[in-house]
Short mmCIF file of C-alpha atoms and ligand atoms in Angstrom, two decimals:
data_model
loop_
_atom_site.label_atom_id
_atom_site.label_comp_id
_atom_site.label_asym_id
_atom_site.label_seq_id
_atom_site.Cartn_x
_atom_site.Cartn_y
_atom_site.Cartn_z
CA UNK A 1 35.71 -1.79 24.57
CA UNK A 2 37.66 -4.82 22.48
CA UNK A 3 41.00 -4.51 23.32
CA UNK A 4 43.55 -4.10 19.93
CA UNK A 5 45.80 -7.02 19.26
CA UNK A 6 49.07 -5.83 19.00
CA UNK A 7 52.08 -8.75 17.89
CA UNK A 8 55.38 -7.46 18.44
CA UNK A 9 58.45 -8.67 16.25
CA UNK A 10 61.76 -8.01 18.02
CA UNK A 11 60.33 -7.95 20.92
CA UNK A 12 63.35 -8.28 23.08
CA UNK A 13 64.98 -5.43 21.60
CA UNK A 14 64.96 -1.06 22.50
CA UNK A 15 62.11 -0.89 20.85
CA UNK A 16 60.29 -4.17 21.38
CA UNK A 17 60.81 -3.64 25.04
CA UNK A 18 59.45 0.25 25.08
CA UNK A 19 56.68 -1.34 23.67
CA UNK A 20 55.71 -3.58 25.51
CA UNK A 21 55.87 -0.94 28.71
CA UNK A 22 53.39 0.85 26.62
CA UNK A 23 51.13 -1.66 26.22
CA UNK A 24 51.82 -2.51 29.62
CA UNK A 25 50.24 1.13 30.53
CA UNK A 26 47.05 0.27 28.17
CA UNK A 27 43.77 -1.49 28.16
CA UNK A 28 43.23 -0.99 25.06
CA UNK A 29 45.98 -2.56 23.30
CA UNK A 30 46.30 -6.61 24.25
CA UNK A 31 49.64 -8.34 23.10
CA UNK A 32 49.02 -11.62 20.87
CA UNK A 33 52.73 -12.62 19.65
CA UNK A 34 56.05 -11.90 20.45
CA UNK A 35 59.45 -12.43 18.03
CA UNK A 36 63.20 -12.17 18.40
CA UNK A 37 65.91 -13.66 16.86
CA UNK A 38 68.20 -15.69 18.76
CA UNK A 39 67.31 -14.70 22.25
CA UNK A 40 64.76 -17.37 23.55
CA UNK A 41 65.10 -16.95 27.60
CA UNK A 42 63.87 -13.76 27.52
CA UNK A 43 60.80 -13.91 24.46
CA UNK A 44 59.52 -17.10 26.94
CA UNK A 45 59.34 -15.08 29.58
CA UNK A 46 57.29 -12.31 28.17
CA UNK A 47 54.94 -14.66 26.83
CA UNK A 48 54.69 -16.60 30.22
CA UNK A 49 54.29 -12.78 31.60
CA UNK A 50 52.18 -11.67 29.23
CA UNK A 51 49.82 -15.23 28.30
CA UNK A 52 50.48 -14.85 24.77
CA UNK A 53 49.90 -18.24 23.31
CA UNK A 54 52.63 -18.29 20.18
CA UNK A 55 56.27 -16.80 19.58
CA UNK A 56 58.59 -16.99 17.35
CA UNK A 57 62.62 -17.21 16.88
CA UNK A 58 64.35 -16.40 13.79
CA UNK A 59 67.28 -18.95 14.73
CA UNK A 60 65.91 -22.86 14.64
CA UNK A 61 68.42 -23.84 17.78
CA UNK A 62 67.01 -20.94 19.85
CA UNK A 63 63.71 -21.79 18.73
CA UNK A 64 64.21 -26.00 19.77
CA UNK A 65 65.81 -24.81 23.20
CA UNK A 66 62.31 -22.67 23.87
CA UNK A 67 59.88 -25.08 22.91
CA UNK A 68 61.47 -27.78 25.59
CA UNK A 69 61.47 -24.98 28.10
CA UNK A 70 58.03 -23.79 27.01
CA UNK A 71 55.99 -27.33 26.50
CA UNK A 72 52.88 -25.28 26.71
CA UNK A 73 53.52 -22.29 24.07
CA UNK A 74 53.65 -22.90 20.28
CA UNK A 75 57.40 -22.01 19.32
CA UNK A 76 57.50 -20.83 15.36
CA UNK A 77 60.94 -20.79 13.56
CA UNK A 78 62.37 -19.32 10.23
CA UNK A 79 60.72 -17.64 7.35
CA UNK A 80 57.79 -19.78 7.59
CA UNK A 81 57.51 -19.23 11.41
CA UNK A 82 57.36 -15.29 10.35
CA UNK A 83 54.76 -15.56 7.65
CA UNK A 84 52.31 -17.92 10.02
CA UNK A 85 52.74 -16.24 13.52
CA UNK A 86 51.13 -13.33 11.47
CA UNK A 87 48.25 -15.40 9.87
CA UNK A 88 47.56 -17.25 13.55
CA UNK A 89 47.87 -14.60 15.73
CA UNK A 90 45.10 -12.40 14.07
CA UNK A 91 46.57 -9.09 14.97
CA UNK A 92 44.85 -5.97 14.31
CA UNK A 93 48.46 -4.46 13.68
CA UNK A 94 51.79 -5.20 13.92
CA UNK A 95 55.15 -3.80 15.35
CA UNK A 96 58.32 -4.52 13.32
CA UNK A 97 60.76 -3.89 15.58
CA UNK A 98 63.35 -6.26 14.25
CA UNK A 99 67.15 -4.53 13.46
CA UNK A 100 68.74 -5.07 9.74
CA UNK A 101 66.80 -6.20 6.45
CA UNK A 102 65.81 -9.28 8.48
CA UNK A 103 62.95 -7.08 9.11
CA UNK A 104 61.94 -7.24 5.44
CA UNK A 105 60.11 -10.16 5.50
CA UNK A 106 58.00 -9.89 8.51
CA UNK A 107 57.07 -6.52 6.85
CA UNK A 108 55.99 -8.04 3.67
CA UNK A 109 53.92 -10.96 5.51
CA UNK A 110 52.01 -8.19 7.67
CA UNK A 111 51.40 -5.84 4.77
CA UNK A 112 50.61 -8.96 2.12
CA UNK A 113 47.84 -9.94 4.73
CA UNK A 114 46.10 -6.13 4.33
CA UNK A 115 47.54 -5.75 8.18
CA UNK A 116 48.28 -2.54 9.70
CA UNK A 117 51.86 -1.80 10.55
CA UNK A 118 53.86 0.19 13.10
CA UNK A 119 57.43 0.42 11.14
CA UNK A 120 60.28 0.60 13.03
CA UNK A 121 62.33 -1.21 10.98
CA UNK A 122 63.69 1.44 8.63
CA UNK A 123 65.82 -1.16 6.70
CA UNK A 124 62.48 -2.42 4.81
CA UNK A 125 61.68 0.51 3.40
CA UNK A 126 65.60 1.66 2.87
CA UNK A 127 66.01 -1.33 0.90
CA UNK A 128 62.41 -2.22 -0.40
CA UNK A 129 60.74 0.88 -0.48
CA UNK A 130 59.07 1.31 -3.44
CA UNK A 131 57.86 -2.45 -3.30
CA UNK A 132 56.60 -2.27 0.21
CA UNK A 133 54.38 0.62 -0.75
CA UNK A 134 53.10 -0.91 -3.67
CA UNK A 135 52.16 -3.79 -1.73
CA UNK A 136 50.38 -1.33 0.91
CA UNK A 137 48.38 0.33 -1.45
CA UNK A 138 47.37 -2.95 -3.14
CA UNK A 139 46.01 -4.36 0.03
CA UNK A 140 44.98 -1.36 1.47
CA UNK A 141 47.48 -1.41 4.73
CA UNK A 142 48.50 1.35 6.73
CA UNK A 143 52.44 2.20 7.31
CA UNK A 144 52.22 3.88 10.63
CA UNK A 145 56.58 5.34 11.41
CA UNK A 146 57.56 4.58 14.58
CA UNK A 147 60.66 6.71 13.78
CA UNK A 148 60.51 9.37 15.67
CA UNK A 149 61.06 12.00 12.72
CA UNK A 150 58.96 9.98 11.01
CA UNK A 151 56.08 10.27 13.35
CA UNK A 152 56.54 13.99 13.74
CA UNK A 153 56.31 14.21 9.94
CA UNK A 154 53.36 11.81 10.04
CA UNK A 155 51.47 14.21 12.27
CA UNK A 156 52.48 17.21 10.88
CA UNK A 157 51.58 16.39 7.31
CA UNK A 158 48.00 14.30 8.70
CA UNK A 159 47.30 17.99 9.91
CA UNK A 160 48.13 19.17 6.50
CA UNK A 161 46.40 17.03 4.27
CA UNK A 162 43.16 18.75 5.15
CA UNK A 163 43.80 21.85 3.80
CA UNK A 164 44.11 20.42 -0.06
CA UNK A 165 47.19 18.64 -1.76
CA UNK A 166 50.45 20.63 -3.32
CA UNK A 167 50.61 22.84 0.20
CA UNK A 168 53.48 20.86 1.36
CA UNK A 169 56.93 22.44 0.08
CA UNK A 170 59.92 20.67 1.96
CA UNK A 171 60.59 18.24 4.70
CA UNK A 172 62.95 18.78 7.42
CA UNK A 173 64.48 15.75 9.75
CA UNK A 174 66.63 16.52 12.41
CA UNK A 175 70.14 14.70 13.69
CA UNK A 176 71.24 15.32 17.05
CA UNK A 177 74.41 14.74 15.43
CA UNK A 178 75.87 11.98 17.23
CA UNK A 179 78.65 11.73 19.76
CA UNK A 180 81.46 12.63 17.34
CA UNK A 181 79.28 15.86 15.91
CA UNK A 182 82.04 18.38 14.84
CA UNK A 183 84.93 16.07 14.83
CA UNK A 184 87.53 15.69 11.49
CA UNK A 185 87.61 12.83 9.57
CA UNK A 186 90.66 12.12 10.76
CA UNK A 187 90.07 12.53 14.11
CA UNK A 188 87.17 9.95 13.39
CA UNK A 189 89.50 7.04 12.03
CA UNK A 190 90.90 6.99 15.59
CA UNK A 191 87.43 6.64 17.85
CA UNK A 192 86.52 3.43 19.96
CA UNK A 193 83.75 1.28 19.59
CA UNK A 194 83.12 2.26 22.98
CA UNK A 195 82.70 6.40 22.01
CA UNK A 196 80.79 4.96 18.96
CA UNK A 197 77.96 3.44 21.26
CA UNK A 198 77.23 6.47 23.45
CA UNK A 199 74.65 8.45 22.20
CA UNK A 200 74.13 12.23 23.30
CA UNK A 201 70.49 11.95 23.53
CA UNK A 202 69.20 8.65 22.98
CA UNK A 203 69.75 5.15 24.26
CA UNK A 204 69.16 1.94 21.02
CA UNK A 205 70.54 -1.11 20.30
CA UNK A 206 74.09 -1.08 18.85
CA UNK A 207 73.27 -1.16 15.06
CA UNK A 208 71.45 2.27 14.72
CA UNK A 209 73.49 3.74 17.86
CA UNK A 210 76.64 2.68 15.21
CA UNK A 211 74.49 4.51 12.85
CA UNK A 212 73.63 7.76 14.74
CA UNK A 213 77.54 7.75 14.98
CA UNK A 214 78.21 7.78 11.15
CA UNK A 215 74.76 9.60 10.16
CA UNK A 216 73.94 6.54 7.91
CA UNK A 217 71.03 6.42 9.98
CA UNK A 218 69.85 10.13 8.78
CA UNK A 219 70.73 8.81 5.52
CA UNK A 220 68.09 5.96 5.95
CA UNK A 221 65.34 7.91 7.55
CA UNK A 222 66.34 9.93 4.41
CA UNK A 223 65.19 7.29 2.34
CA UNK A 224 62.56 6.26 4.85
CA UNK A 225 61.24 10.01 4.50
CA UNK A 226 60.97 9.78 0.95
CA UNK A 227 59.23 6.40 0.62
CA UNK A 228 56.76 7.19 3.26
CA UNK A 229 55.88 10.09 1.96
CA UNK A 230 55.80 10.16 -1.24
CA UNK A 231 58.27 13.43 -1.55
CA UNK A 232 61.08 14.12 -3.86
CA UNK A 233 65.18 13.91 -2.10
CA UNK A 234 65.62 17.29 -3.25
CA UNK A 235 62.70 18.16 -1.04
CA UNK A 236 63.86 16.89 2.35
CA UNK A 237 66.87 18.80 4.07
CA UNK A 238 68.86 17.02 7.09
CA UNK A 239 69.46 19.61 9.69
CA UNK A 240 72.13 19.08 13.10
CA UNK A 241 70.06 20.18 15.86
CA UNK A 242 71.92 18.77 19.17
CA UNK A 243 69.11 19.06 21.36
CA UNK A 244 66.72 16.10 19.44
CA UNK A 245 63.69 17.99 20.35
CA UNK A 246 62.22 19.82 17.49
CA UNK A 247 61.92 16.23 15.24
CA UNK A 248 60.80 17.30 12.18
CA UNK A 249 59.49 20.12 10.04
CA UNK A 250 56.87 20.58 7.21
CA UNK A 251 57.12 23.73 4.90
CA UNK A 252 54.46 24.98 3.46
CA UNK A 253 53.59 27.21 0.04
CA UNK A 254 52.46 29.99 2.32
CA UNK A 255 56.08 30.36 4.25
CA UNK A 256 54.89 28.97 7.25
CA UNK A 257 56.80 26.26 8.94
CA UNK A 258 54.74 22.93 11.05
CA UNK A 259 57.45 21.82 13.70
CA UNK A 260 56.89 18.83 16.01
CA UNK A 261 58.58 19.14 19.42
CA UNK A 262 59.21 16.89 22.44
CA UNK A 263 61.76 15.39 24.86
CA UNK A 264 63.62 12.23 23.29
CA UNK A 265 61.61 9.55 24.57
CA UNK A 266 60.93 6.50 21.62
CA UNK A 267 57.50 5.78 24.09
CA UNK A 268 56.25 8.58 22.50
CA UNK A 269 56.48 7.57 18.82
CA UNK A 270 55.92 3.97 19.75
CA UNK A 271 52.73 4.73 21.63
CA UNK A 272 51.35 7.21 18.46
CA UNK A 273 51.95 4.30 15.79
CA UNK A 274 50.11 2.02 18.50
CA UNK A 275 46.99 3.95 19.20
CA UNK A 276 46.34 5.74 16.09
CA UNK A 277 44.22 7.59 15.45
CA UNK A 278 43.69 8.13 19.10
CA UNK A 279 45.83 9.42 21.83
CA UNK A 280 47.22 7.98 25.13
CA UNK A 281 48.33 9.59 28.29
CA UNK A 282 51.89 8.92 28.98
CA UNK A 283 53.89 8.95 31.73
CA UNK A 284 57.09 10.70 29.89
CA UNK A 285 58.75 14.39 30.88
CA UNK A 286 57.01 17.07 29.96
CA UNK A 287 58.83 19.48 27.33
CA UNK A 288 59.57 22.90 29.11
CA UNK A 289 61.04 25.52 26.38
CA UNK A 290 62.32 27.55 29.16
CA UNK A 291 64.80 25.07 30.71
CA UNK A 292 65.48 23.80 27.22
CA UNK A 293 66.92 27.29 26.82
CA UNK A 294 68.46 27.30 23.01
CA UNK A 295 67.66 25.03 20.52
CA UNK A 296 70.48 25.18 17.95
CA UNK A 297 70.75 24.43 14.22
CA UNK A 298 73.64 23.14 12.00
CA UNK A 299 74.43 21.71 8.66
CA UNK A 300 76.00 18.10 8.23
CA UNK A 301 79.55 18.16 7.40
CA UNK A 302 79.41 15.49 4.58
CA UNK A 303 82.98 15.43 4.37
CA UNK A 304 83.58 14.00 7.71
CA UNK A 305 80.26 11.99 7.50
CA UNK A 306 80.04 10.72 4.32
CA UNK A 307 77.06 8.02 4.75
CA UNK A 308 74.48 10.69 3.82
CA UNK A 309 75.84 11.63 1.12
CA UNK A 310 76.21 8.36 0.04
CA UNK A 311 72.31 7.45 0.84
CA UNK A 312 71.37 10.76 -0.85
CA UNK A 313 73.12 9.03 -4.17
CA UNK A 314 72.03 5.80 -3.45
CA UNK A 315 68.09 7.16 -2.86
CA UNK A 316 68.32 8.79 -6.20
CA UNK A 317 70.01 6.73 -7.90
CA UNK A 318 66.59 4.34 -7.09
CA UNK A 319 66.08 0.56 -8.23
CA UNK A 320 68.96 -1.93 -5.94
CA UNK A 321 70.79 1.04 -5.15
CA UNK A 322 69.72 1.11 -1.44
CA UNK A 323 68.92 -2.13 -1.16
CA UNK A 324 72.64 -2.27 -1.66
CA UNK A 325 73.82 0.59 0.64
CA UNK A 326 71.75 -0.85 3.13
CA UNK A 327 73.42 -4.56 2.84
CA UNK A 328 76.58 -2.89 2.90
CA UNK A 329 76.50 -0.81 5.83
CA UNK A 330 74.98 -3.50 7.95
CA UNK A 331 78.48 -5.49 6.80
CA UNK A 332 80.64 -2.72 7.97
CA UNK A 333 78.57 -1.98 11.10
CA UNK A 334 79.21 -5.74 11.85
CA UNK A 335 82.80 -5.52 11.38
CA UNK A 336 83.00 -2.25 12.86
CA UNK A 337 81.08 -3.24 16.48
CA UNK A 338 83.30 -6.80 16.61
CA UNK A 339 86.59 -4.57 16.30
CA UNK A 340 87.43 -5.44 12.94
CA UNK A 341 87.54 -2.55 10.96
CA UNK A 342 87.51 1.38 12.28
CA UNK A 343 85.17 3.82 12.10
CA UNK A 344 85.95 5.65 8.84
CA UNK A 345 86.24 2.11 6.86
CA UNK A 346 82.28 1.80 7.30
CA UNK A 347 81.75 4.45 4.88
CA UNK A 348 84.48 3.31 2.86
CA UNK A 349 83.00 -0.17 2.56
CA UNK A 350 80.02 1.10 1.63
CA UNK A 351 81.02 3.29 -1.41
CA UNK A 352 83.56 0.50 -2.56
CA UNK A 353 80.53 -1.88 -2.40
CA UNK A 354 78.13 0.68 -3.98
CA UNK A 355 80.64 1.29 -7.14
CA UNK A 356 81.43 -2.19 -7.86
CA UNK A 357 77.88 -3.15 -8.36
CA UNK A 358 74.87 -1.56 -10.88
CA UNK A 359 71.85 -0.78 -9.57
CA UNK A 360 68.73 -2.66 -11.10
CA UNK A 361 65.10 -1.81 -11.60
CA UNK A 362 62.84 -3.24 -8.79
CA UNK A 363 59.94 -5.26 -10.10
CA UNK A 364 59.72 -7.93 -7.93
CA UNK A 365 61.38 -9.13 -4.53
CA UNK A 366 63.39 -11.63 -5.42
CA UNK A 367 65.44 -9.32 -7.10
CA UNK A 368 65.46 -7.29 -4.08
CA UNK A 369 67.14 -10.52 -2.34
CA UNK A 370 69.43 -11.14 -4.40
CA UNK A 371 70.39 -7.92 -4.50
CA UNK A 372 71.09 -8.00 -0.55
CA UNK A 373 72.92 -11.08 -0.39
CA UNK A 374 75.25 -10.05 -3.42
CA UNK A 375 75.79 -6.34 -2.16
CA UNK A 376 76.64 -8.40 1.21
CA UNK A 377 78.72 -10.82 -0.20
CA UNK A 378 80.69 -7.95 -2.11
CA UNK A 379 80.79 -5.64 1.02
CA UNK A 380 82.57 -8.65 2.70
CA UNK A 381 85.42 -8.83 0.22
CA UNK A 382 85.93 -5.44 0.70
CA UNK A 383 86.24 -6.21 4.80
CA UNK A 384 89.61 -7.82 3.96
N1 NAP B 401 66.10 1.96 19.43
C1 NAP B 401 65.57 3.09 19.02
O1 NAP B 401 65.44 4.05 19.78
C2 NAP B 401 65.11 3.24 17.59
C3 NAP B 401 64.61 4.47 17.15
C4 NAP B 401 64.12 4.58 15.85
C5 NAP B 401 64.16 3.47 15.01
N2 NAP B 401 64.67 2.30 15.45
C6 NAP B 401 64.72 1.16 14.53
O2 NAP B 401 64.02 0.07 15.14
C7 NAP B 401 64.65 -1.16 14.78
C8 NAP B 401 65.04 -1.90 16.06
O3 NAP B 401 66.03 -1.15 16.73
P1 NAP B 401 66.47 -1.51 18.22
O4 NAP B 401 67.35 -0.40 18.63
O5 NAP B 401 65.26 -1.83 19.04
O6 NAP B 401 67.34 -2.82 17.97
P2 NAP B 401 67.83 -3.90 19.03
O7 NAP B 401 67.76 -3.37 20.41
O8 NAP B 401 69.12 -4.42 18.53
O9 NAP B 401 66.70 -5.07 18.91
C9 NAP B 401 66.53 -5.78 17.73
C10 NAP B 401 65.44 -6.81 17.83
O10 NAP B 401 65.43 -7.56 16.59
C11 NAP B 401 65.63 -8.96 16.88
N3 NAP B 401 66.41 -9.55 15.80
C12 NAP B 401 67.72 -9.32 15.51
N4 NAP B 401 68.08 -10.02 14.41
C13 NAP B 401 66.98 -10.70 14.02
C14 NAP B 401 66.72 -11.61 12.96
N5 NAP B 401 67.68 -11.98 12.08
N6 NAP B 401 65.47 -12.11 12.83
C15 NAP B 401 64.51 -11.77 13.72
N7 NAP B 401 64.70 -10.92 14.74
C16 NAP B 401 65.92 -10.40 14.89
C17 NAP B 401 66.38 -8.98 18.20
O11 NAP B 401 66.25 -10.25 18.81
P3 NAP B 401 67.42 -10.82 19.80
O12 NAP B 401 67.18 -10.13 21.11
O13 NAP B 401 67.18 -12.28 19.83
O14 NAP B 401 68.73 -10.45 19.16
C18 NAP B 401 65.67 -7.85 18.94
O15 NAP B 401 64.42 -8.29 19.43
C19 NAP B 401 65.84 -0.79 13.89
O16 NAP B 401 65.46 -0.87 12.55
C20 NAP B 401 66.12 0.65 14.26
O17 NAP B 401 66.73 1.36 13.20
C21 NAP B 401 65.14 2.15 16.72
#
């Protein structure tokens, strides 16, 4: 059997790195590239590990300091580096698992080349969605989520599909609500950055554990959700369900309700998007309902967690709009993790940011740049 070529951007990451333990698990899947951004001790070392022949570094320094260290690897660098580690590696699909809209482009060089792609990176369809499916559908690439909601969803609706189309009624994704579920807004303006990065149920790099915190992050699976699959906002609900193990829900025109259930473990996901359409055994805990005891359900208090409202109006108020949101937040996230701001000013910054600018029609990705490095621009005045 011919292995799959699998090259990994953001390798060095939560995600990259529960990927690569995956494919670590696999014959079938062979790695052929490895990315990061800045962090070129590490992305050397998996390729020495691994005998991939070509990486690349989104930061020209880190990418001079591995190719001295690395004489015999081919060391890639910048936008270009992005576009041709996909054309030389010849992957049969791709993991994004870069953080922030830096994760755009590598998304648009996989899907331009009619690639198949394992999405983590929520922030390129957040703030390029409609544009990133066009360009799927016009070179006939597959989006496979690596979100775990989004996978469940993927599943659930694959399963679907085969009894006809219009059977599919709502969407549910699930928020385990974050460490601060069920605290006041102003109780919130006082938390640490500390409280911020501990998770109830999952560990992640800073950025989305920041998010998980706020609930921008169900706000961008919201958008995520919608782009993905082709479903109207009012049809997906957000639901608090502490537990994280029911990860989504389908509704259907008959009253029954598809859930997909499992312990909080992103292998799972990450392995799905890897070795679709087939299955892999995985060494992860089995899901027992009776020591899970309750699963619980609440609604999101959007007064105290504004960001999801503010995605909601940003996802249907289409075009730049969460292009814009998406700029912003990663801003106040930013200022937020290096102490400069607290808590309740992310959301703050985001809806000052979203107000002062109009949203645009999308026709064309340059647009879609601009858009970001304006909406950042304005979400840094705002910082002050
Ligand atoms: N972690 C999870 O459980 C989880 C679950 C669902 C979805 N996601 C999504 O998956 C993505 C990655 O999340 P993560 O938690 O794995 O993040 P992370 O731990 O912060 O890792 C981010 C990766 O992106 C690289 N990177 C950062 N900035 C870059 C840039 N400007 N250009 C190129 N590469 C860059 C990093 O390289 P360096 O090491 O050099 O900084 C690192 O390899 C996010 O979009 C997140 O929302 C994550």
């Amino acid at each position: 059997m011919v292995a799959r070529r699998i090259l990994i951007f953001g390798s060095t990451g939560s995600i990259g790195l529960q990927a690569l333990d995956v494919c670590d698990r696999s014959d079938e899947l062979e790695v052929v590239g490895l990315s990061a951004g800045t962090a070129w001790e590490p992305l050397v070392e998996q390729a020495r590990a691994l005998g991939v022949p070509r990486i690349a570094l989104a930061d020209a320094a880190a990418a001079a300091e591995a190719s001295r260290a690395w004489p015999d690897g081919e060391v890639l660098s910048g936008p270009d580096g992005v576009a041709a580690l996909v054309a030389e590696s010849g992957p049969d699909l791709v993991l994004n698992a870069i953080v922030g809209s830096a994760g755009l482009l590598p998304t648009i060089a996989t899907l331009g080349e009619g690639i198949d792609l394992a999405l983590a990176n929520k922030e390129s369809l957040v703030a390029g969605g409609e544009l990133v499916m066009a360009l799927a559908e016009a070179t006939g690439a597959q989006i496979l989520p690596v979100d775990s909601e989004h996978a469940a969803l993927h599943q659930l609706i694959a399963a679907e599909r085969a009894a006809g189309p219009g059977t599919i009624e709502r969407l549910t994704i699930t928020a385990s609500g974050g460490p601060f579920r069920g605290m006041t807004g102003e109780q919130l303006a006082s938390v640490s950055v500390a409280d911020a990065l501990k998770h109830p149920t999952w560990e992640m790099g800073g950025k989305i554990t920041i998010d998980s915190a706020t609930l921008m992050n169900k706000g961008l699976e919201l958008i995520e959700a919608h782009h993905l699959f082709g479903v109207r906002y009012e049809q997906i609900d957000v639901v608090v369900h502490p537990q994280s193990i029911i990860h989504g829900c389908v509704a259907l025109c008959d009253g029954a309700v598809l859930a997909h259930l499992g312990l909080p473990d992103m292998r799972v996901p990450i392995a799905y998007a890897l070795h679709h359409p087939n299955r892999t055994d995985l060494p992860v805990a089995r899901l027992d309902l009776i020591a899970a005891g309750s699963l619980t359900f609440e609604p999101v208090d959007l007064e105290a967690f504004p960001c999801l409202r503010l995605a909601r109006e940003a996802g249907l108020a289409g075009g730049t709009a969460p292009c814009i949101l998406n700029a912003a937040n990663e801003i106040a996230v930013h200022a937020f993790l290096s102490g400069r701001i607290a808590f309740t000013r992310i959301a703050e910054v985001i809806e000052a940011t979203l107000e002062s600018l109009d949203s645009r029609p999308l026709s064309e990705f340059e647009i879609l740049f601009a858009a970001d490095r304006t909406a950042r621009e304005t979400a840094r005045g705002f910082l002050a």
